[in-house]
CSV table of C-alpha atoms in Angstrom, one decimal:
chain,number,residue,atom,x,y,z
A,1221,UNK,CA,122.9,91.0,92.1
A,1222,UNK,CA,121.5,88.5,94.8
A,1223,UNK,CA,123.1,84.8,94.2
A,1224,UNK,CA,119.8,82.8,93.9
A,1225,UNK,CA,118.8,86.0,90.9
A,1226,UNK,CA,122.0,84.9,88.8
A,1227,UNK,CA,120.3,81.6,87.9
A,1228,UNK,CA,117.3,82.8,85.9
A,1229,UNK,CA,120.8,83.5,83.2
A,1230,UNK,CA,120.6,79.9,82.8
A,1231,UNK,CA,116.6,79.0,82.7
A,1232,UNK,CA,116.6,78.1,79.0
A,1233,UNK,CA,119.5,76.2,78.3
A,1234,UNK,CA,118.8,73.8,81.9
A,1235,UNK,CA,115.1,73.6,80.6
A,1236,UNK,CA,116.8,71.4,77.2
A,1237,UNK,CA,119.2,70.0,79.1
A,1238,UNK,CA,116.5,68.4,81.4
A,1239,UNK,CA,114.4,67.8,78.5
A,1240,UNK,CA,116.8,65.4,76.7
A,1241,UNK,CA,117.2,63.3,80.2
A,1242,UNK,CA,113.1,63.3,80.0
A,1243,UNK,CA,113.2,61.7,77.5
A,1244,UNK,CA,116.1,59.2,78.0
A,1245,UNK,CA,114.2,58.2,81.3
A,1246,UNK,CA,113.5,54.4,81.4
A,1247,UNK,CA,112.5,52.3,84.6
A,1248,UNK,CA,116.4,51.2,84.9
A,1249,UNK,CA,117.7,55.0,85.5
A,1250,UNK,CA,119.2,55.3,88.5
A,1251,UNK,CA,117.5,58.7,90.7
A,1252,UNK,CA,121.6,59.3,91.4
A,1253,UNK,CA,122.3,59.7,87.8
A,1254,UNK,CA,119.6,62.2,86.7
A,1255,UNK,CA,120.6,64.0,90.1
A,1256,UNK,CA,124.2,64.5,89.0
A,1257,UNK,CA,123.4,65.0,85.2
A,1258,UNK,CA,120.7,67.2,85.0
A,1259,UNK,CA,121.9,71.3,85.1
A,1260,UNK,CA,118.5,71.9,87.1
A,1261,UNK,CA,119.6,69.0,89.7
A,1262,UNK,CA,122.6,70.1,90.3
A,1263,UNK,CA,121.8,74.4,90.2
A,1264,UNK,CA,119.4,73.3,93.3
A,1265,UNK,CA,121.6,71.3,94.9
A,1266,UNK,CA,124.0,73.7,95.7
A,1267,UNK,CA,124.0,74.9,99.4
A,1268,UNK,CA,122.7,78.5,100.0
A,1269,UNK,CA,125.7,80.6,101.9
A,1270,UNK,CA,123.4,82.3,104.1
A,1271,UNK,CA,123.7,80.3,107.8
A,1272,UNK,CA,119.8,81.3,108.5
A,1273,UNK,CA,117.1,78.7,110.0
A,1274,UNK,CA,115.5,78.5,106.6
A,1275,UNK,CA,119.0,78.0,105.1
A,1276,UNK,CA,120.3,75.5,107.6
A,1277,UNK,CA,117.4,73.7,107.0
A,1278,UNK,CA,117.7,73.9,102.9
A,1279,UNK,CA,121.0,72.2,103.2
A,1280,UNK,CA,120.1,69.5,105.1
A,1281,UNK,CA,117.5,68.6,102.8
A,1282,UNK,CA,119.8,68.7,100.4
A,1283,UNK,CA,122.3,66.8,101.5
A,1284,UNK,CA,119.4,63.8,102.3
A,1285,UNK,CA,118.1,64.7,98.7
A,1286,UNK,CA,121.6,63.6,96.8
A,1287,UNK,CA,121.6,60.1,98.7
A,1288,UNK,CA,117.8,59.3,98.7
A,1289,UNK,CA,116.9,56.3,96.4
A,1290,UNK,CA,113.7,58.5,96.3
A,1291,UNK,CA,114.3,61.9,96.0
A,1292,UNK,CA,111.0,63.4,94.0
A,1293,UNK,CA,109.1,64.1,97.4
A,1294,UNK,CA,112.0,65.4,99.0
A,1295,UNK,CA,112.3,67.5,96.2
A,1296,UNK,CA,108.6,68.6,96.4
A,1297,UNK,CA,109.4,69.4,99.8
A,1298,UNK,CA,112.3,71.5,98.7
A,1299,UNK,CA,110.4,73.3,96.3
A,1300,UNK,CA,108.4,74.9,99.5
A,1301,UNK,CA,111.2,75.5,101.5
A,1302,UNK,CA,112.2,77.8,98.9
A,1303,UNK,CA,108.7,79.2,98.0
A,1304,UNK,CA,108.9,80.0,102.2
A,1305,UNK,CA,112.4,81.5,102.1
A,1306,UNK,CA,111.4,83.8,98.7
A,1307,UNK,CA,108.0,85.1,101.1
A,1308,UNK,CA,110.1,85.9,104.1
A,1309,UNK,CA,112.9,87.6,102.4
A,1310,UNK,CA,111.3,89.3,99.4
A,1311,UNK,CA,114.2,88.0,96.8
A,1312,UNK,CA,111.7,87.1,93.9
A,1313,UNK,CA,115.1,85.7,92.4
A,1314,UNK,CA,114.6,82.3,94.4
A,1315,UNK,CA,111.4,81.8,92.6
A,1316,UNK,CA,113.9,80.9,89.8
A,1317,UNK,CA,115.2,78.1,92.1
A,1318,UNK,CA,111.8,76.8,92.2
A,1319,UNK,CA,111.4,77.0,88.8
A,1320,UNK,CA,114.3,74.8,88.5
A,1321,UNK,CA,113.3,72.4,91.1
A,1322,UNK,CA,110.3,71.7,89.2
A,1323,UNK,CA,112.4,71.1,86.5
A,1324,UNK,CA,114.5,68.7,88.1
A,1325,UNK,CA,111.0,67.5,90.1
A,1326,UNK,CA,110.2,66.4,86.2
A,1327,UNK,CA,113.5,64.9,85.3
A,1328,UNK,CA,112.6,62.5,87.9
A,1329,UNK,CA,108.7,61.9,87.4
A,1330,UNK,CA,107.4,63.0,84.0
A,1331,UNK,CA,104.3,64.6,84.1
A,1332,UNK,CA,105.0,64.9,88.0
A,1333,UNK,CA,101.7,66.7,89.3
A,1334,UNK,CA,103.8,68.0,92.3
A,1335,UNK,CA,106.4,70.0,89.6
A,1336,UNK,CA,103.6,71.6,87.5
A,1337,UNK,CA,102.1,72.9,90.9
A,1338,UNK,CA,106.4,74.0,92.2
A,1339,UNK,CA,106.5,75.6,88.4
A,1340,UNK,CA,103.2,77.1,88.3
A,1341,UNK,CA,103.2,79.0,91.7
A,1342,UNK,CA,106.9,80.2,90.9
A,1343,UNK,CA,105.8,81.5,87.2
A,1344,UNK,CA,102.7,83.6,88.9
A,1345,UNK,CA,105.0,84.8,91.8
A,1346,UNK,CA,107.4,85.8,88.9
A,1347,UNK,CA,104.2,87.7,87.5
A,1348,UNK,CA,104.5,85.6,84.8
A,1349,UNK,CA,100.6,85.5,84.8
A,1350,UNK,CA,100.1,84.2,80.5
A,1351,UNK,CA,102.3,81.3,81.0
A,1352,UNK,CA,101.0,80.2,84.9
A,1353,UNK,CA,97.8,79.9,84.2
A,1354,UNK,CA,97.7,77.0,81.4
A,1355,UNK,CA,99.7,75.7,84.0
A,1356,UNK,CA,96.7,75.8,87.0
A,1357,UNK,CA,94.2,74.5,84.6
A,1358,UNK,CA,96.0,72.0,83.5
A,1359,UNK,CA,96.7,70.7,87.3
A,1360,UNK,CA,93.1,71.0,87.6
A,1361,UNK,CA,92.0,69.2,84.5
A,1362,UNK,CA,94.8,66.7,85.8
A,1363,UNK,CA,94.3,66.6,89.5
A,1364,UNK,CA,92.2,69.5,90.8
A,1365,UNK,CA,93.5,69.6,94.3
A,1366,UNK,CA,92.7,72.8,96.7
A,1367,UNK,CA,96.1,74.2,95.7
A,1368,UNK,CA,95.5,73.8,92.2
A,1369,UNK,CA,92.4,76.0,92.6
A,1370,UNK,CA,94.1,78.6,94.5
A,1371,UNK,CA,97.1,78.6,92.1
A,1372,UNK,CA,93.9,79.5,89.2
A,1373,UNK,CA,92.8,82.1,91.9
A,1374,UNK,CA,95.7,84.0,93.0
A,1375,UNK,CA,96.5,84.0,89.0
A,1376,UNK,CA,93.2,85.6,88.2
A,1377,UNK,CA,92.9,88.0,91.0
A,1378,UNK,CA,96.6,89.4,89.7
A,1379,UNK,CA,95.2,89.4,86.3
A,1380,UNK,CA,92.2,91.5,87.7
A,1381,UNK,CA,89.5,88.8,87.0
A,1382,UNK,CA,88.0,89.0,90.2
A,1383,UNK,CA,85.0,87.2,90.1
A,1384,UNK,CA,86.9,84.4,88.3
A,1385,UNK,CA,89.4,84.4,91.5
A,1386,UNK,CA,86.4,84.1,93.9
A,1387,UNK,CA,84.6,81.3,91.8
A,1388,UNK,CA,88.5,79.1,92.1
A,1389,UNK,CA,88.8,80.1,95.7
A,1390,UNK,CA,85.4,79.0,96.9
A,1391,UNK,CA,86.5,75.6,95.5
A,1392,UNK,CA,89.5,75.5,97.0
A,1393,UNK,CA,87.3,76.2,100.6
A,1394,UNK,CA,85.5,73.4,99.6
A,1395,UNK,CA,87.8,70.8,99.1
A,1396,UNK,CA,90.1,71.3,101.8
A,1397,UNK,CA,89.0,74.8,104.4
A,1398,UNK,CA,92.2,75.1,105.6
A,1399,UNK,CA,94.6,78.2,106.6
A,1400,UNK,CA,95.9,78.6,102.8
A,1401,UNK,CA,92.1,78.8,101.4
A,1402,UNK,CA,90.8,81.2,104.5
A,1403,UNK,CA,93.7,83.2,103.8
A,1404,UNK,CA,92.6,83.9,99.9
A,1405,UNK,CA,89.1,84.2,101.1
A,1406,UNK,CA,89.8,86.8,103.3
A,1407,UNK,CA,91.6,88.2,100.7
A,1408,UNK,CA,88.8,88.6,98.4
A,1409,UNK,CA,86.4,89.4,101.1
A,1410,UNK,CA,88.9,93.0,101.7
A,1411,UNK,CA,89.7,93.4,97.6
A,1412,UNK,CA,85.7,93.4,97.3
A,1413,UNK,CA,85.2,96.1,100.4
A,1414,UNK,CA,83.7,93.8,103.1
A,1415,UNK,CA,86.9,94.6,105.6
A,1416,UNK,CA,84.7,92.7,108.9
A,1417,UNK,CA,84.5,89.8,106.6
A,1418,UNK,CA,88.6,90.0,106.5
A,1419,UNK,CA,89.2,89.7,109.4
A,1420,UNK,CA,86.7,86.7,110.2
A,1421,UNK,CA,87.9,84.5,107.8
A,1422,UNK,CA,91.9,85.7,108.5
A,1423,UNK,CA,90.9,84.9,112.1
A,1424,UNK,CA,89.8,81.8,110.9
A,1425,UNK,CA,93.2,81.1,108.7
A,1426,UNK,CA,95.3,81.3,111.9
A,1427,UNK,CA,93.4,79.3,114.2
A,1428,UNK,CA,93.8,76.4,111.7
A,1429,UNK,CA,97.6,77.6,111.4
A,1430,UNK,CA,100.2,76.0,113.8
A,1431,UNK,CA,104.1,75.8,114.2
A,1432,UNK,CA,104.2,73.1,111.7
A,1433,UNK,CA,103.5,75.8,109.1
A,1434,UNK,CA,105.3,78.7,110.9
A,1435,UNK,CA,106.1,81.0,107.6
A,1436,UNK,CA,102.4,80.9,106.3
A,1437,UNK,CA,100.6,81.3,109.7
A,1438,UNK,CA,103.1,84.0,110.2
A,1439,UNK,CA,102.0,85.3,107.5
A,1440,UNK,CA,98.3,84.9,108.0
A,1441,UNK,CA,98.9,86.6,111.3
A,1442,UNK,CA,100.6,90.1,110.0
A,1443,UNK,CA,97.5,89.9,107.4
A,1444,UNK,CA,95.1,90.1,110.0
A,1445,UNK,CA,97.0,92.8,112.1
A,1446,UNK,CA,96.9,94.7,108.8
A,1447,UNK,CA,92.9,94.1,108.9
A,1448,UNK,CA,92.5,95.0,112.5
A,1449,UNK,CA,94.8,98.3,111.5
A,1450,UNK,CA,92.5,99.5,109.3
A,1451,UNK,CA,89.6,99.0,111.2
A,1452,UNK,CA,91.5,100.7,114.2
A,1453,UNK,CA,92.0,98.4,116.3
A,1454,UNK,CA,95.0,98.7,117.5
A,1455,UNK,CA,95.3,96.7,120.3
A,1456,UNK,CA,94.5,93.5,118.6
A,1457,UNK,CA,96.3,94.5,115.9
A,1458,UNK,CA,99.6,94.7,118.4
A,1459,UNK,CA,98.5,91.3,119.7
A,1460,UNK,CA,98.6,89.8,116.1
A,1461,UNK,CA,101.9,91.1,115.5
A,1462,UNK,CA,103.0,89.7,118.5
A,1463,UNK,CA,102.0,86.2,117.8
A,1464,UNK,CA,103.3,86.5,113.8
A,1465,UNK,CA,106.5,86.8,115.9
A,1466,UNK,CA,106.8,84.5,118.4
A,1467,UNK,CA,106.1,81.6,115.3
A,1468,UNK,CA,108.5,83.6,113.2
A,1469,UNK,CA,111.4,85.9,114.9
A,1470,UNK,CA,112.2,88.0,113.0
A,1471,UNK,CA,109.3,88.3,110.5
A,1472,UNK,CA,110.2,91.2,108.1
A,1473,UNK,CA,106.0,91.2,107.5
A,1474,UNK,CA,105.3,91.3,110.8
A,1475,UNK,CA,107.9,94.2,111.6
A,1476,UNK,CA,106.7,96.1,109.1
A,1477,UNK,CA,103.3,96.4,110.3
A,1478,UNK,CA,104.3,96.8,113.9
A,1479,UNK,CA,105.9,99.7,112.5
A,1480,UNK,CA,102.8,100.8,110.6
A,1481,UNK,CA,100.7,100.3,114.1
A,1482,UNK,CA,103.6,101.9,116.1
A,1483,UNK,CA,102.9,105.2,113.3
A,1484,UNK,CA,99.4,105.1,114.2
A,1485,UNK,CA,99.7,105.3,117.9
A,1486,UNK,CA,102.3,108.5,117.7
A,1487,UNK,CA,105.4,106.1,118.5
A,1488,UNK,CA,107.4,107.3,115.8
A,1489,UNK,CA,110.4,106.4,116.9
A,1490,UNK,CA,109.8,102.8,117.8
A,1491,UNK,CA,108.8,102.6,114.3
A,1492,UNK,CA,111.8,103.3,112.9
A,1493,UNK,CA,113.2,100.6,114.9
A,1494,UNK,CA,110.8,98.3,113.9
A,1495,UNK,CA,110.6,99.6,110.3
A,1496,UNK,CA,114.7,99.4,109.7
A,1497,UNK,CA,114.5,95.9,111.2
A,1498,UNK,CA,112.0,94.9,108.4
A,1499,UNK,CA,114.2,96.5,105.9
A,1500,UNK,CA,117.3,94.8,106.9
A,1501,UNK,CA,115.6,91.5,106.8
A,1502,UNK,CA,113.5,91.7,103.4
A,1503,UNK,CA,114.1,95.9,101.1
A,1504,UNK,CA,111.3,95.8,99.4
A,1505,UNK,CA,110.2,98.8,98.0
A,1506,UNK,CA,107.5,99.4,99.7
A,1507,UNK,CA,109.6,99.1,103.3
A,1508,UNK,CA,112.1,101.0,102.3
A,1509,UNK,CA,109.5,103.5,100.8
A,1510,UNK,CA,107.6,104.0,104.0
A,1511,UNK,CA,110.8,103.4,106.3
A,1512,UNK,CA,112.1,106.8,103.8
A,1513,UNK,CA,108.7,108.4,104.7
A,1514,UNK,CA,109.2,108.1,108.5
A,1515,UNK,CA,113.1,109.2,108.5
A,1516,UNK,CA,112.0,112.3,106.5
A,1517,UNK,CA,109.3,113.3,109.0
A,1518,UNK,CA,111.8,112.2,112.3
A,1519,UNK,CA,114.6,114.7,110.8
A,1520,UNK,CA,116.3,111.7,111.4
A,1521,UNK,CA,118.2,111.7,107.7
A,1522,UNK,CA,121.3,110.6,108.2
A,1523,UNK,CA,120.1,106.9,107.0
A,1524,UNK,CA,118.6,108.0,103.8
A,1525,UNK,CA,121.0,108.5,101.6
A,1526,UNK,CA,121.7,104.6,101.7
A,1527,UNK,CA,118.3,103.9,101.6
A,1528,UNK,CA,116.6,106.1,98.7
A,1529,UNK,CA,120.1,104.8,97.0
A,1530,UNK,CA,118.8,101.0,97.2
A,1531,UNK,CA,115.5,101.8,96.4
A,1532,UNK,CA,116.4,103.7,93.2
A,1533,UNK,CA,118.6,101.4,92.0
A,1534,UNK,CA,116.5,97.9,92.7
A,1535,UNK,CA,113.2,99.2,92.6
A,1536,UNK,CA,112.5,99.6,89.0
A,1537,UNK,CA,113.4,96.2,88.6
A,1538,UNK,CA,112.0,94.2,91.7
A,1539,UNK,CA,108.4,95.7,91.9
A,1540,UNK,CA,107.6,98.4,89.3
A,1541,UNK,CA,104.1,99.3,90.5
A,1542,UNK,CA,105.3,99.9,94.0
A,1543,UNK,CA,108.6,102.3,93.0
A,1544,UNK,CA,106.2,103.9,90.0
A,1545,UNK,CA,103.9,105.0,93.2
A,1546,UNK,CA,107.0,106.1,95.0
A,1547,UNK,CA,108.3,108.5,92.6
A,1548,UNK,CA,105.0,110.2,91.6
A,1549,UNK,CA,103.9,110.6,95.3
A,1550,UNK,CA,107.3,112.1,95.4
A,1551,UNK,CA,107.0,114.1,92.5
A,1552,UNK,CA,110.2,112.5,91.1
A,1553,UNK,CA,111.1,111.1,87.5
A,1554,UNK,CA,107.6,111.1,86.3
A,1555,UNK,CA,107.9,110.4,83.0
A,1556,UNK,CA,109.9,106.8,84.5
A,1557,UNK,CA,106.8,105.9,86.6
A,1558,UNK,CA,104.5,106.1,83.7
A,1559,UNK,CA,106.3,104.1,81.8
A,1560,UNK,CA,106.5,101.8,84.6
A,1561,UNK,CA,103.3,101.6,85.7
A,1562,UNK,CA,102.1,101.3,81.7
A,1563,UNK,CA,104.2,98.1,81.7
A,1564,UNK,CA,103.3,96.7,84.6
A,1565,UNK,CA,99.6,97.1,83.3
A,1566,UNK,CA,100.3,94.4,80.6
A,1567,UNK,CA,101.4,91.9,83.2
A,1568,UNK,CA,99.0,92.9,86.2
A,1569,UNK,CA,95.5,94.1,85.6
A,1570,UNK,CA,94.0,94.4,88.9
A,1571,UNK,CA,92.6,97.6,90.5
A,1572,UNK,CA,96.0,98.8,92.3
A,1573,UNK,CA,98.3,98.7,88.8
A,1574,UNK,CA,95.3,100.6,87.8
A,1575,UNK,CA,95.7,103.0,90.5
A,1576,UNK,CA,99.4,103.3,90.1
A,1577,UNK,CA,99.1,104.2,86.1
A,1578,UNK,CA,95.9,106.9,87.5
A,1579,UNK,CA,98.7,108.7,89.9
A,1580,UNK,CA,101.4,108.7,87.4
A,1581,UNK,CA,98.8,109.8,84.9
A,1582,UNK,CA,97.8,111.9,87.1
A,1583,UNK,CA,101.4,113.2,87.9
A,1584,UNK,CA,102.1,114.0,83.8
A,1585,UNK,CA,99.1,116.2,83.8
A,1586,UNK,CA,97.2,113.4,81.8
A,1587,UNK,CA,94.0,114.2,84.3
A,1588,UNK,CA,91.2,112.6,81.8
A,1589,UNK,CA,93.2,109.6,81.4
A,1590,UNK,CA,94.1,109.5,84.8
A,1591,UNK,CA,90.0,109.7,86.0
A,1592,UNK,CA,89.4,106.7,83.8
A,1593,UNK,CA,92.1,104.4,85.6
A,1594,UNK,CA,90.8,105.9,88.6
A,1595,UNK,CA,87.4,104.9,87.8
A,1596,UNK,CA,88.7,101.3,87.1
A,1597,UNK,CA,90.9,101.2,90.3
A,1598,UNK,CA,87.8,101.9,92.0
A,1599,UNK,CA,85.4,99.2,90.4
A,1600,UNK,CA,85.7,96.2,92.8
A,1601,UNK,CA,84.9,98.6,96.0
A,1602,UNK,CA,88.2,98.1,97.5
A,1603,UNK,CA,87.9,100.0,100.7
A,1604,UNK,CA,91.5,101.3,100.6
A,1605,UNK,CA,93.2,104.8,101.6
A,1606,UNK,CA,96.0,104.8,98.6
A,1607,UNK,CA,93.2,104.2,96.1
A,1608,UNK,CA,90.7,106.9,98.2
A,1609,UNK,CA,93.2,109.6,98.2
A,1610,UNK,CA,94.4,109.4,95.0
A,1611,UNK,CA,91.0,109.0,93.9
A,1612,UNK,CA,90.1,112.5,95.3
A,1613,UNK,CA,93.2,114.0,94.0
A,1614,UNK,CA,92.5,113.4,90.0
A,1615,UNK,CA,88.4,114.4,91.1
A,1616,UNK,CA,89.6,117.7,92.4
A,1617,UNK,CA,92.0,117.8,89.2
A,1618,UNK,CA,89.4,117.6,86.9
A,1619,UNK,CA,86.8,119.8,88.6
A,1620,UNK,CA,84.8,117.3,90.4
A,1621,UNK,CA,84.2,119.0,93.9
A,1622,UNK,CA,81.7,116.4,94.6
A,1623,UNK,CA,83.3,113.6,93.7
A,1624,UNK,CA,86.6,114.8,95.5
A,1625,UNK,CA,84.8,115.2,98.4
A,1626,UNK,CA,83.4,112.0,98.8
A,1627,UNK,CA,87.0,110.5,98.8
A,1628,UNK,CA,89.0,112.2,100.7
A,1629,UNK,CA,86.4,111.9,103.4
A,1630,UNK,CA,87.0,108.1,102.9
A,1631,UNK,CA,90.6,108.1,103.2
A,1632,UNK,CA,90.3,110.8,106.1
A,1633,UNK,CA,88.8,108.0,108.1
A,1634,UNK,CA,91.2,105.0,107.6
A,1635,UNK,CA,94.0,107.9,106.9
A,1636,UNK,CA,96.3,105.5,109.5
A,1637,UNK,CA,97.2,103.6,106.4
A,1638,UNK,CA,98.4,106.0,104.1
A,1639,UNK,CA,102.2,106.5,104.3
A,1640,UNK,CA,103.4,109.9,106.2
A,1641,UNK,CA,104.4,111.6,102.8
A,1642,UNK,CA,100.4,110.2,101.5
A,1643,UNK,CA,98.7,111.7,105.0
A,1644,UNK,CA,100.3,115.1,104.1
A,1645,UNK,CA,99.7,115.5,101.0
A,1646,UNK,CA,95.8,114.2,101.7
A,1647,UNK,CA,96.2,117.1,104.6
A,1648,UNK,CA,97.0,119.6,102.0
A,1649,UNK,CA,94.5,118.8,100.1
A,1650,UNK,CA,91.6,118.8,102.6
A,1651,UNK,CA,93.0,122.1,102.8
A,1652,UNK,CA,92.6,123.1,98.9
A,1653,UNK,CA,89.0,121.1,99.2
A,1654,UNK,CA,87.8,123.1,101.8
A,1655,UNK,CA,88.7,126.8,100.2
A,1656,UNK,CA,87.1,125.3,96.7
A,1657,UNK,CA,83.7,124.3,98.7
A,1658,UNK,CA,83.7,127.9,100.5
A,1659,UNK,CA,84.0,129.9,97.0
A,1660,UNK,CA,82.0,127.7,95.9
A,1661,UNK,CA,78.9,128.6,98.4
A,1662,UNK,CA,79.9,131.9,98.1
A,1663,UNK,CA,79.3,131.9,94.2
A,1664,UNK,CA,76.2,130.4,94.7
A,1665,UNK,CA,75.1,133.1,97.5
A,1666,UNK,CA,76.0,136.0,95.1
A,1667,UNK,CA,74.3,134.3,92.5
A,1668,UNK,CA,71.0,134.5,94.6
C-alpha cells in the first residue's frame, strides 16, 4: 500500500477530532495549538520520504507552516502542492492528504472558502462525485470564483451531464480566461467532437501557462500533443511533448504520449523506452496497459510478468473502468470487468464508463445490452477510436453491417490511437467486415 493511501484509515475519526477544536475555536487560540492538536494538522505535517522536487518542496512548506503565526494560506498553498504531486504521480491516495488539509484548513478558519474548494476538488478526484458537488455549489452560492465553477464542471462532466459542465465552464472563461478554464474548454470542445476546436483553445491554455505553474501547463501541453495525435500531426505533436518536458522533466503524461507518437511513427522501440519511463514514474493502468501492449507486440516479454502482475493486483482498485477495458480487450476474467464496469457506472456516468460496461457487455455475450450502452457512449459525438471500434464490434455482433461499417471506417482513420492489441483486433475485424459485405452482395446478386 502507498504511504499517503494508509491515511484515508483514519478520515473519520480526524474529521471529529477537528470538529470538536471547530468548535472550541475563539479569537485567543493560538494557530500553534490547533496545529499540534488537531489529528488532520499533524497527519499533513508529516514529511513525505520521497527526496523528489515536489517533495523537497512539500517539506519546506511544512516546516514554515508549523512556525507561521499565519498558517491558513500556507496551508491553502499546501493543499495544491499535493493536488500537483497526486497529478504527476497518479497515487489518488494523496487526494486523502488534501482531504485532510482542508480539514485542518478549517480547524483554522471556519467556513474557510479556500478548504471547501481543497475538500471539494479532492472528493471529485476521489470520484466521490454525490458528496463534491454540494460542495461546488455551495462555494458558488458562497463565493463563485472561476475555480468554484470549474470544480461544478469537471463534477458534471464525470457525472455525464454534459451540457451542465459546458454551462459552469463558460462561466469559469468568463470570469477569469485563464490556462485552467481553456484547458476545460478544450476539453469539452473534444468530448462534444469538435477536435480543431481542441486544439485552439489547448493552444490557447499553454500560451497563458508559464514556469510559475509548471505541473498544470505541463499538463496542458501533453493534452494538446494528444490533440495534435489525433489529428495526425505528428510533428507538432513531438514539439508539444518536448516543451511538457522541458517545464516538467520527467513528466510521466508527457512520456506517455511521446510513447504513443513514437507508436505512430513505427519507432517501436523508442516507445518502450519512453513508455517504461512513464510507468516507472506514475503505473497507472492505462500505462502499464499499453506499455503491456507494446512488449507483447516487440517479443520483448521478459518485463511482463512484473508488469501484468502490478496491474492485476492495483488495477481493480485504482481505476476500475480503465482495468475493466483491459481485461475484456484481453478476453480475460470477464465476468470481473462487468462487474467493474457496472460499479463504476453508479459513480461515473459519462460516455466512456458507458463504453466500458458496452465492451464488457459485449464480452459476456450480452450483445442487446451492450448496443444500448453503445448507443449512450456514442451520444455526445465524441470523435474517439476506443469508442468507434468497439462501437463497430457490438454493430457487427448484432447483425448491423451498416452500422458496423460506418465505425470501423471511423476508427480506421484515427486508428493511431487505439492501443496495439485494439488496432489488431479492429484489423481482424475489417477482415470479418469485409467477407460479411461480399456474401452479402453476392446474396443480393443471386437474389436478382
Amino acid at each position: 500500500m502507498r504511504r499517503e493511501t494508509q491515511f484515508i484509515l483514519l478520515a473519520g475519526l480526524v474529521g471529529l477530532i477537528c470538529s470538536d477544536l471547530r468548535a472550541e475555536n475563539a479569537p485567543a487560540t493560538k494557530a500553534v495549538s490547533i496545529l499540534s492538536r488537531c489529528d488532520s494538522c499533524r497527519i499533513v505535517l508529516v514529511p513525505p520520504r520521497g527526496k523528489s522536487k515536489s517533495d523537497l518542496e512539500i517539506s519546506a512548506l511544512q516546516r514554515k507552516i508549523k512556525t507561521s503565526p499565519i498558517p491558513a494560506p500556507l496551508l491553502d498553498r499546501l493543499g495544491w502542492l499535493l493536488v500537483a504531486k497526486a497529478r504527476s504521480t497518479g497515487d489518488e491516495g494523496i487526494y486523502n492528504l488534501v482531504k485532510q488539509t482542508a480539514l485542518c484548513l478549517e480547524a483554522l478558519e471556519p467556513e474557510s472558502t479556500a478548504a471547501l474548494l481543497l475538500r471539494g476538488h479532492a472528493l471529485q478526484s476521489l470520484h466521490n462525485f454525490k458528496e463534491a458537488e454540494p460542495v461546488a455549489r455551495k462555494l458558488i452560492e458562497k463565493r463563485g470564483a472561476s475555480f468554484d465553477y470549474g470544480l461544478l464542471g469537471d463534477i458534471s462532466m464525470d457525472r455525464g451531464q454534459v451540457t451542465q459542465g459546458i454551462e459552469a465552464y463558460q462561466k469559469m472563461m468568463e470570469l477569469k480566461p485563464d490556462l485552467h478554464s481553456y484547458t476545460r474548454a478544450a476539453h469539452a470542445r473534444w468530448l462534444t467532437g469538435d477536435v480543431e476546436g481542441a486544439l485552439e483553445l489547448i493552444s490557447m491554455a499553454t500560451e497563458a501557462g508559464s514556469s510559475r505553474n509548471a505541473e498544470a501547463t505541463a499538463w496542458s501541453y501533453s493534452r494538446r500533443a494528444a490533440y495534435e495525435l489525433q489529428l495526425n500531426r505528428l510533428s507538432d505533436a513531438l514539439q508539444s511533448v518536448k516543451a511538457a518536458l522541458e517545464l516538467q522533466p520527467d513528466y510521466a503524461a508527457a512520456l506517455f504520449f511521446r510513447g504513443r507518437i513514437e507508436l505512430a511513427q513505427g519507432q517501436t522501440n523508442n516507445a518502450v523506452v519512453s513508455l517504461q519511463r512513464a510507468v516507472k514514474l506514475n503505473s497507472l493502468p492505462e500505462y502499464q496497459w499499453l506499455l503491456a501492449d507494446v512488449l507483447n507486440t516487440t517479443g520483448e516479454k521478459s518485463a511482463l510478468p512484473a508488469i501484468e502482475l502490478e496491474l492485476n493486483k492495483r488495477g481493480a482498485l485504482e481505476d476500475p473502468r480503465t482495468f475493466a477495458l483491459y481485461l475484456t480487450t484481453r478476453r480475460e476474467k470477464n465476468e470481473i470487468a462487468l462487474k467493474l464496469a457496472e460499479r463504476e457506472l453508479t459513480q461515473r456516468e459519462d460516455v466512456f464508463t458507458h463504453d466500458a460496461l458496452a465492451w464488457a457487455l459485449h464480452a459476456t455475450g450480452k450483445y442487446s445490452e451492450a448496443q444500448t450502452q453503445s448507443n449512450l457512449a456514442l451520444s455526445e459525438g465524441t470523435e474517439d477510436a476506443r469508442l468507434f471500434f468497439h462501437a463497430a464490434v457490438i454493430a457487427h455482433s448484432v447483425g448491423n453491417l451498416k452500422e458496423a461499417l460506418f465505425f470501423s471506417q471511423k476508427a480506421n482513420g484515427i486508428q493511431q490511437m487505439l492501443f496495439p492489441s485494439e488496432q489488431k483486433q479492429l484489423v481482424e475485424l475489417n477482415g470479418h467486415l469485409l467477407d460479411a459485405q461480399s456474401q452479402a452482395k453476392l446474396n443480393t446478386s443471386d437474389t436478382n
